[in-house]
Short mmCIF file of C-alpha atoms in Angstrom, two decimals:
data_model
loop_
_atom_site.label_atom_id
_atom_site.label_comp_id
_atom_site.label_asym_id
_atom_site.label_seq_id
_atom_site.Cartn_x
_atom_site.Cartn_y
_atom_site.Cartn_z
CA MET A 380 38.41 -6.07 -9.00
CA LYS A 381 36.32 -6.04 -5.83
CA ILE A 382 33.92 -8.91 -5.24
CA ALA A 383 30.99 -8.65 -2.80
CA ILE A 384 28.91 -11.48 -1.32
CA PRO A 385 25.97 -11.16 1.11
CA LEU A 386 26.79 -13.08 4.30
CA ASP A 387 24.68 -14.78 6.92
CA GLU A 388 24.89 -14.23 10.68
CA ASP A 389 27.63 -16.87 10.84
CA GLN A 390 29.76 -14.61 8.60
CA THR A 391 30.67 -17.67 6.54
CA SER A 392 27.68 -18.79 4.47
CA VAL A 393 26.09 -16.89 1.63
CA CYS A 394 22.90 -15.22 2.87
CA CYS A 395 19.71 -16.25 1.07
CA VAL A 396 18.76 -12.58 0.54
CA LEU A 397 20.74 -9.59 -0.68
CA ALA A 398 19.36 -6.32 0.69
CA ARG A 399 18.69 -7.54 4.22
CA ALA A 400 21.77 -9.72 4.61
CA PRO A 401 23.38 -8.87 7.96
CA TYR A 402 26.89 -8.63 6.44
CA PHE A 403 28.76 -8.30 3.20
CA CYS A 404 32.04 -10.00 2.47
CA PHE A 405 34.37 -8.02 0.19
CA VAL A 406 37.36 -9.55 -1.55
CA SER A 407 39.83 -7.28 -3.28
CA ASP A 408 43.28 -8.38 -4.50
CA GLY A 409 42.99 -11.54 -2.40
CA ILE A 410 42.29 -9.60 0.79
CA SER A 411 38.88 -10.22 2.31
CA SER A 412 36.98 -8.09 4.77
CA ILE A 413 33.54 -8.20 6.34
CA ALA A 414 31.30 -5.17 6.78
CA GLU A 415 27.89 -4.73 8.34
CA ASN A 416 25.13 -4.08 5.83
CA PRO A 417 23.62 -0.65 6.60
CA ALA A 418 20.39 -1.68 4.86
CA ALA A 419 19.77 -4.84 6.91
CA GLN A 420 17.27 -3.19 9.26
CA SER A 421 16.03 -0.46 6.93
CA GLN A 422 12.27 0.13 7.11
CA SER A 423 11.92 0.66 3.40
CA GLY A 424 14.00 0.86 0.27
CA ALA A 425 16.49 -1.69 1.60
CA GLY A 426 17.38 -2.89 -1.90
CA LEU A 427 18.38 0.58 -3.04
CA LEU A 428 20.22 1.37 0.18
CA ALA A 429 22.21 -1.88 -0.06
CA ALA A 430 22.92 -1.14 -3.72
CA GLN A 431 24.17 2.34 -2.82
CA PHE A 432 26.46 0.82 -0.18
CA LEU A 433 27.91 -1.68 -2.65
CA VAL A 434 28.42 1.05 -5.28
CA ASP A 435 30.11 3.30 -2.70
CA GLN A 436 32.39 0.41 -1.77
CA GLN A 437 33.55 0.34 -5.42
CA THR A 438 32.26 -3.18 -5.89
CA THR A 439 32.91 -4.52 -9.38
CA HIS A 440 31.40 -8.02 -9.07
CA LEU A 441 28.51 -9.21 -6.90
CA ILE A 442 27.79 -12.86 -6.14
CA THR A 443 24.25 -13.22 -4.80
CA PRO A 444 21.42 -15.76 -4.77
CA ARG A 445 18.85 -13.12 -5.76
CA CYS A 446 18.43 -9.44 -6.51
CA GLY A 447 15.49 -7.07 -6.86
CA GLU A 448 14.72 -5.08 -10.00
CA ASN A 449 15.56 -1.68 -8.50
CA ALA A 450 18.91 -2.78 -7.13
CA ALA A 451 19.65 -4.52 -10.44
CA GLN A 452 19.09 -1.20 -12.25
CA VAL A 453 21.65 0.43 -9.98
CA PHE A 454 24.18 -2.36 -10.51
CA ARG A 455 23.70 -2.26 -14.27
CA ALA A 456 24.20 1.51 -14.35
CA ALA A 457 27.28 1.18 -12.15
CA GLY A 458 28.65 -1.58 -14.37
CA ILE A 459 28.74 -4.15 -11.56
CA GLY A 460 28.74 -7.75 -12.78
CA LEU A 461 26.12 -9.99 -11.18
CA TYR A 462 26.64 -13.72 -10.62
CA LYS A 463 24.30 -16.31 -9.17
CA SER A 464 25.62 -17.86 -6.00
CA ARG A 465 25.43 -21.52 -5.08
CA PRO A 466 24.26 -22.65 -1.65
CA GLY A 467 27.17 -22.99 0.78
CA SER A 468 30.06 -20.90 1.96
CA ALA A 469 31.22 -17.60 0.55
CA GLN A 470 34.67 -19.15 0.08
CA ALA A 471 33.28 -22.00 -2.05
CA ASN A 472 31.51 -19.40 -4.19
CA LEU A 473 34.67 -17.32 -4.55
CA ASP A 474 36.53 -20.45 -5.66
CA ALA A 475 33.80 -21.29 -8.16
CA PHE A 476 33.86 -17.68 -9.41
CA SER A 477 37.62 -17.78 -9.95
CA ARG A 478 37.15 -20.97 -11.99
CA ASN A 479 34.49 -19.15 -14.08
CA GLU A 480 31.88 -21.63 -12.92
CA LEU A 481 29.22 -19.18 -11.70
CA GLU A 482 26.45 -18.21 -14.05
CA GLU A 483 25.46 -14.61 -14.58
CA LEU A 484 22.34 -13.57 -12.67
CA THR A 485 19.71 -12.60 -15.20
CA HIS A 486 16.44 -13.00 -13.30
CA PHE A 487 15.39 -10.19 -10.94
CA HIS A 488 12.42 -10.19 -8.61
CA ALA A 489 10.01 -7.30 -8.03
CA GLY A 490 10.44 -5.34 -4.84
CA TYR A 491 8.86 -6.62 -1.65
CA GLN A 492 7.58 -3.30 -0.40
CA GLY A 493 3.99 -2.54 -1.30
CA ILE A 494 4.51 1.00 -0.05
CA SER A 495 0.86 0.85 0.69
CA MET B 1196 -19.94 13.35 10.09
CA ASN B 1197 -17.61 11.05 8.21
CA ILE B 1198 -18.56 7.38 8.31
CA ALA B 1199 -15.84 4.95 7.18
CA VAL B 1200 -17.10 1.59 5.98
CA LEU B 1201 -14.36 -0.97 6.48
CA SER B 1202 -13.66 -4.67 6.42
CA GLY B 1203 -10.42 -6.54 6.64
CA LYS B 1204 -11.37 -9.10 4.05
CA GLY B 1205 -12.33 -8.12 0.53
CA GLY B 1206 -15.80 -9.07 -0.65
CA ALA B 1207 -17.31 -8.78 2.81
CA GLY B 1208 -19.83 -6.19 1.63
CA LYS B 1209 -18.23 -2.78 2.19
CA THR B 1210 -19.41 -1.29 -1.05
CA MET B 1211 -22.91 -2.74 -0.70
CA LEU B 1212 -23.18 -1.26 2.79
CA ALA B 1213 -21.59 2.10 1.90
CA VAL B 1214 -23.70 2.58 -1.23
CA ASN B 1215 -26.89 1.73 0.63
CA LEU B 1216 -26.09 3.99 3.56
CA ALA B 1217 -25.44 6.84 1.13
CA ALA B 1218 -28.62 6.10 -0.83
CA ALA B 1219 -30.62 5.87 2.38
CA ALA B 1220 -29.28 9.28 3.45
CA GLY B 1221 -30.09 10.74 0.04
CA HIS B 1222 -27.76 13.68 0.62
CA GLY B 1223 -24.11 14.30 1.45
CA ALA B 1224 -21.26 12.52 -0.29
CA TYR B 1225 -20.28 8.97 -1.11
CA ILE B 1226 -16.51 8.75 -1.59
CA ASP B 1227 -15.09 5.56 -3.04
CA CYS B 1228 -11.58 5.23 -1.66
CA ASP B 1229 -11.12 1.65 -2.83
CA VAL B 1230 -9.01 3.25 -5.54
CA GLU B 1231 -7.47 0.04 -6.90
CA GLU B 1232 -10.86 -1.26 -7.92
CA PRO B 1233 -13.55 1.35 -7.28
CA ASN B 1234 -16.96 -0.12 -8.07
CA GLY B 1235 -19.42 1.92 -6.01
CA ARG B 1236 -19.92 4.12 -9.09
CA LEU B 1237 -21.52 1.16 -10.89
CA PHE B 1238 -24.52 1.47 -8.57
CA PHE B 1239 -25.00 5.18 -9.26
CA ARG B 1240 -25.74 5.34 -12.95
CA SER B 1241 -25.82 9.09 -13.55
CA PRO B 1242 -23.36 10.52 -16.06
CA VAL B 1243 -19.90 11.63 -15.02
CA LEU B 1244 -19.77 15.41 -14.65
CA GLU B 1245 -16.05 15.86 -14.25
CA ARG B 1246 -12.80 13.97 -14.27
CA ARG B 1247 -9.73 15.55 -12.69
CA PRO B 1248 -6.23 14.19 -12.60
CA VAL B 1249 -4.50 13.42 -9.32
CA CYS B 1250 -0.84 14.34 -9.34
CA THR B 1251 1.97 13.85 -6.90
CA LYS B 1252 5.31 15.58 -7.13
CA ILE B 1253 8.58 13.92 -7.96
CA PRO B 1254 11.97 15.60 -7.86
CA ALA B 1255 14.04 16.48 -10.91
CA PHE B 1256 17.73 17.31 -10.57
CA ASP B 1257 19.53 20.06 -12.43
CA PRO B 1258 22.98 18.67 -13.26
CA THR B 1259 24.39 22.16 -13.81
CA ARG B 1260 23.60 23.12 -10.22
CA CYS B 1261 24.16 19.80 -8.42
CA THR B 1262 27.44 19.86 -6.50
CA GLY B 1263 27.31 16.15 -5.65
CA CYS B 1264 27.05 16.76 -1.90
CA ARG B 1265 24.57 13.88 -1.56
CA ALA B 1266 22.47 15.78 0.99
CA CYS B 1267 19.31 14.70 -0.86
CA VAL B 1268 20.37 11.04 -1.03
CA ASP B 1269 21.28 10.97 2.65
CA PHE B 1270 18.04 12.71 3.63
CA CYS B 1271 15.64 10.37 1.80
CA ARG B 1272 14.41 7.94 4.44
CA PHE B 1273 12.66 5.88 1.78
CA HIS B 1274 15.95 5.48 -0.13
CA ALA B 1275 14.29 6.55 -3.35
CA LEU B 1276 17.53 8.30 -4.39
CA VAL B 1277 20.77 6.59 -5.27
CA TYR B 1278 23.95 8.55 -5.95
CA LEU B 1279 25.27 7.03 -9.11
CA LYS B 1280 27.84 8.27 -11.59
CA ASP B 1281 28.14 11.67 -9.90
CA ALA B 1282 24.40 12.38 -9.89
CA PRO B 1283 21.34 11.53 -7.80
CA LYS B 1284 19.12 8.98 -9.56
CA LEU B 1285 15.44 8.79 -8.64
CA PHE B 1286 13.41 5.58 -8.28
CA PRO B 1287 9.98 7.17 -8.69
CA GLU B 1288 7.94 4.23 -7.39
CA VAL B 1289 9.79 4.40 -4.08
CA CYS B 1290 9.44 8.19 -3.78
CA HIS B 1291 6.78 9.35 -1.28
CA SER B 1292 6.69 12.93 -2.68
CA CYS B 1293 7.69 14.42 0.68
CA GLY B 1294 9.68 17.24 -0.95
CA GLY B 1295 12.52 16.75 1.53
CA CYS B 1296 15.22 16.50 -1.13
CA ALA B 1297 14.26 19.91 -2.52
CA LEU B 1298 14.33 21.40 0.99
CA VAL B 1299 17.75 20.09 1.95
CA CYS B 1300 19.53 20.79 -1.36
CA PRO B 1301 21.96 23.64 -0.62
CA ALA B 1302 22.45 24.36 -4.34
CA GLY B 1303 18.81 24.72 -5.36
CA ALA B 1304 19.30 21.90 -7.86
CA VAL B 1305 16.02 20.11 -7.09
CA THR B 1306 12.70 21.08 -8.60
CA GLU B 1307 9.48 19.18 -8.11
CA LEU B 1308 7.54 18.09 -11.18
CA PRO B 1309 3.95 16.85 -11.22
CA LYS B 1310 3.38 13.17 -11.93
CA GLU B 1311 -0.12 11.89 -12.64
CA VAL B 1312 -0.95 8.87 -10.49
CA GLY B 1313 -4.72 8.64 -10.85
CA SER B 1314 -7.89 10.61 -11.18
CA LEU B 1315 -11.11 11.60 -9.46
CA GLU B 1316 -14.47 11.09 -11.11
CA LEU B 1317 -17.34 13.28 -9.94
CA LYS B 1318 -21.04 12.84 -10.45
CA ASN B 1319 -24.32 13.48 -8.67
CA ASP B 1320 -27.14 11.16 -7.77
CA GLY B 1321 -29.98 13.47 -6.82
CA SER B 1322 -28.67 15.43 -3.84
CA LEU B 1323 -25.92 12.89 -3.29
CA ARG B 1324 -22.42 13.66 -4.53
CA ILE B 1325 -20.49 10.66 -5.82
CA VAL B 1326 -16.69 10.89 -5.76
CA THR B 1327 -14.65 8.01 -7.13
CA GLY B 1328 -10.90 7.79 -6.62
CA ILE B 1329 -9.16 5.88 -9.40
CA LEU B 1330 -5.54 4.79 -9.16
CA SER B 1331 -3.63 4.47 -12.43
CA PRO B 1332 -2.51 0.91 -13.17
CA GLY B 1333 1.04 0.19 -12.07
CA GLU B 1334 1.17 2.88 -9.39
CA ALA B 1335 2.58 1.67 -6.11
CA THR B 1336 0.32 3.48 -3.68
CA GLY B 1337 -3.24 4.76 -3.67
CA VAL B 1338 -2.69 7.13 -0.75
CA PRO B 1339 -2.37 10.37 -2.81
CA VAL B 1340 -5.60 9.58 -4.69
CA ILE B 1341 -7.37 8.83 -1.41
CA GLN B 1342 -6.09 12.05 0.16
CA GLN B 1343 -7.37 14.15 -2.72
CA ALA B 1344 -10.70 12.31 -2.81
CA LEU B 1345 -11.21 12.84 0.91
CA ALA B 1346 -10.29 16.51 0.60
CA LEU B 1347 -13.64 16.81 -1.19
CA ALA B 1348 -15.53 15.55 1.88
CA GLN B 1349 -17.09 18.90 2.76
CA GLU B 1350 -20.67 17.75 3.31
CA PRO B 1351 -22.15 17.29 6.78
CA LEU B 1352 -22.49 13.58 5.97
CA THR B 1353 -19.84 11.64 4.08
CA ILE B 1354 -19.77 7.90 3.57
CA ILE B 1355 -16.23 6.66 2.92
CA ASP B 1356 -16.04 3.35 1.07
CA CYS B 1357 -12.62 2.12 2.21
CA PRO B 1358 -10.16 -0.25 0.56
CA PRO B 1359 -9.93 -3.75 2.04
CA GLY B 1360 -7.17 -4.75 4.40
CA SER B 1361 -5.53 -2.75 7.16
CA ALA B 1362 -2.55 -1.12 5.44
CA CYS B 1363 -1.63 2.55 4.75
CA ALA B 1364 -4.49 3.20 2.33
CA VAL B 1365 -7.01 2.05 4.94
CA MET B 1366 -5.28 4.07 7.62
CA GLU B 1367 -5.61 7.19 5.48
CA CYS B 1368 -9.39 6.65 5.35
CA VAL B 1369 -9.76 5.84 9.04
CA LYS B 1370 -7.89 9.04 9.93
CA HIS B 1371 -10.68 11.03 8.26
CA ALA B 1372 -13.49 9.10 9.96
CA ASP B 1373 -15.61 10.10 12.93
CA VAL B 1374 -16.93 6.58 13.20
CA CYS B 1375 -15.92 3.24 11.68
CA VAL B 1376 -18.47 0.70 10.54
CA LEU B 1377 -16.78 -2.68 10.39
CA THR B 1378 -18.39 -4.98 7.87
CA ALA B 1379 -17.88 -8.51 9.09
CA GLU B 1380 -18.28 -11.72 7.24
CA ALA B 1381 -19.13 -14.51 9.65
CA THR B 1382 -16.37 -16.87 8.58
CA ALA B 1383 -12.99 -17.74 10.11
CA PHE B 1384 -11.14 -15.83 7.36
CA GLY B 1385 -13.48 -12.86 7.58
CA PHE B 1386 -13.20 -12.80 11.37
CA HIS B 1387 -9.39 -12.90 11.28
CA ASN B 1388 -9.15 -9.84 9.02
CA PHE B 1389 -11.98 -8.12 10.87
CA ARG B 1390 -9.91 -8.20 14.06
CA MET B 1391 -6.95 -6.65 12.25
CA VAL B 1392 -8.96 -3.71 10.98
CA HIS B 1393 -10.65 -3.30 14.37
CA GLN B 1394 -7.24 -3.09 16.04
CA LEU B 1395 -6.23 -0.40 13.54
CA ALA B 1396 -9.36 1.67 14.22
CA VAL B 1397 -8.83 1.35 17.98
CA LEU B 1398 -5.20 2.39 17.59
CA LEU B 1399 -6.37 5.53 15.81
CA GLY B 1400 -8.91 6.20 18.56
CA LYS B 1401 -12.04 5.85 16.44
CA PRO B 1402 -15.40 4.60 17.73
CA CYS B 1403 -16.45 1.39 15.97
CA CYS B 1404 -19.60 -0.57 15.36
CA VAL B 1405 -20.28 -3.76 13.46
CA VAL B 1406 -22.56 -4.92 10.68
CA VAL B 1407 -22.50 -8.66 10.00
CA ASN B 1408 -23.09 -9.38 6.35
CA LYS B 1409 -24.09 -12.62 4.61
CA SER B 1410 -25.12 -13.81 8.03
CA ASP B 1411 -26.13 -17.47 8.21
CA GLY B 1412 -26.87 -17.54 11.89
CA VAL B 1413 -24.54 -16.86 14.77
CA TYR B 1414 -20.76 -17.17 14.40
CA ASP B 1415 -19.63 -17.56 17.99
CA PRO B 1416 -16.02 -16.29 17.84
CA LEU B 1417 -17.17 -13.01 16.25
CA THR B 1418 -20.03 -12.50 18.69
CA GLN B 1419 -17.75 -13.25 21.61
CA TYR B 1420 -15.04 -10.90 20.33
CA CYS B 1421 -17.58 -8.09 19.94
CA ARG B 1422 -18.89 -8.67 23.46
CA GLU B 1423 -15.37 -8.67 24.92
CA HIS B 1424 -14.45 -5.44 23.14
CA GLY B 1425 -17.72 -3.61 23.75
CA LEU B 1426 -18.46 -3.54 20.02
CA ALA B 1427 -22.13 -3.09 19.15
CA ILE B 1428 -23.39 -5.36 16.38
CA LEU B 1429 -25.89 -2.97 14.85
CA ALA B 1430 -27.30 -5.22 12.17
CA LEU B 1431 -27.23 -8.65 10.58
CA ILE B 1432 -27.76 -8.76 6.83
CA PRO B 1433 -28.95 -12.21 5.87
CA ASN B 1434 -27.36 -14.33 3.16
CA ARG B 1435 -30.26 -14.39 0.71
CA PRO B 1436 -30.24 -15.03 -3.03
CA GLU B 1437 -32.61 -12.12 -3.73
CA ILE B 1438 -30.16 -9.70 -2.10
CA ALA B 1439 -27.24 -11.10 -4.09
CA ARG B 1440 -29.29 -10.94 -7.29
CA VAL B 1441 -30.12 -7.25 -6.87
CA ILE B 1442 -26.51 -6.39 -6.08
CA SER B 1443 -25.18 -8.40 -9.01
CA ARG B 1444 -27.39 -6.32 -11.32
CA GLY B 1445 -25.78 -3.17 -9.97
CA GLN B 1446 -28.94 -2.10 -8.17
CA ILE B 1447 -29.22 -0.46 -4.80
CA LEU B 1448 -31.05 -2.58 -2.22
CA CYS B 1449 -32.89 0.27 -0.53
CA ARG B 1450 -34.24 1.46 -3.87
CA GLU B 1451 -35.53 -2.01 -4.75
CA PHE B 1452 -37.00 -3.09 -1.41
CA PRO B 1453 -39.01 -0.63 0.74
CA ASP B 1454 -38.10 -2.49 3.93
CA ALA B 1455 -34.42 -2.21 2.99
CA MET B 1456 -34.81 1.59 2.86
CA ASP B 1457 -36.18 1.53 6.43
CA PHE B 1458 -33.42 -0.85 7.48
CA PHE B 1459 -30.54 1.32 6.17
CA ARG B 1460 -32.10 4.57 7.45
CA ARG B 1461 -32.37 3.06 10.91
CA LEU B 1462 -28.80 1.80 10.64
CA LEU B 1463 -27.62 5.27 9.63
CA GLU B 1464 -29.34 6.76 12.68
CA GLN B 1465 -27.72 4.18 14.96
CA ILE B 1466 -24.29 4.87 13.45
CA GLY B 1467 -24.87 8.60 13.91
CA GLY B 1468 -25.70 7.88 17.53
CA MET B 1469 -22.22 6.37 17.98
CA VAL B 1470 -20.52 9.77 17.71
CA LEU B 1471 -22.91 11.84 19.81
#
């Protein structure tokens, strides 16, 4: 199991967005690491680029406040479980996840890019 | 000469102005590039002569040839491709049809397939050719439809009825223009968006002039802005119920009022003078 959470600049709190979060926190077998999100500054298609990064990192569970439709398609196809985060620290969310207290994320927003 | 009729704000009177300029000219082409809601065709009532589909290309991947090198995925700057379960997966609405993935694939696994995104409707109004770009509902961008509509601008005089705003679709139209006519609505909202589209036209190095529509007297910030930027206000179209009534019936002002015909012909000459 490898859990991912989008992180804010402070590298502690859950970021309010997924694709443009500055960092991701990964927790695997109790060992946590922090990685820069390659999609954070992407001009377009950030959701898909972030999703590709998380898939390539062999993420199995993602805890996030929100997620776009395109990225959700990728996660579904990759079999990654999606859980709705609570405001606060990544650690508090990991604790809640381990107690099975986080709800599954079922609502996905349309992409932000108009590509117009 | 290609004349782009623009306005930042929707409903400022682009189509009214473009249709009347075209009707006043009586020849050349009127191209409706407001492809999300083209309504210039409602004023020209002649039957449609031809409808042609507008297609873009989207990549298809041959799994028997794909080696999984990810060259296509890494190349796509729009991130329309995701490498998933040992194969590239396309997100068509993000794809810009650049063909790059097919070029970089070392295994020849990518072919490009046509995808219909809209259509062009062609008709004539006397010696005037009417081209309407129509974007299919749900499509993310009107740019391919606009490009193909503007490719038909072969006449010496083409009036381009642009989409509102100042985004990519507008840019595509401005690129084809020799001169930009900025339709301004004398309100704070109209003025704000007017400045945005003016900045875009300046950025693309196009000469601009201004027509103030629904004018209820002088709106100082607009007048001052035009003075500061050397923008000629060529005409003021008054806010009159009889004008609105004619337009709401789908009629062309310069065919209903003789003085309107003189007005738009003079305006056309002045606009033509901008590019000499």
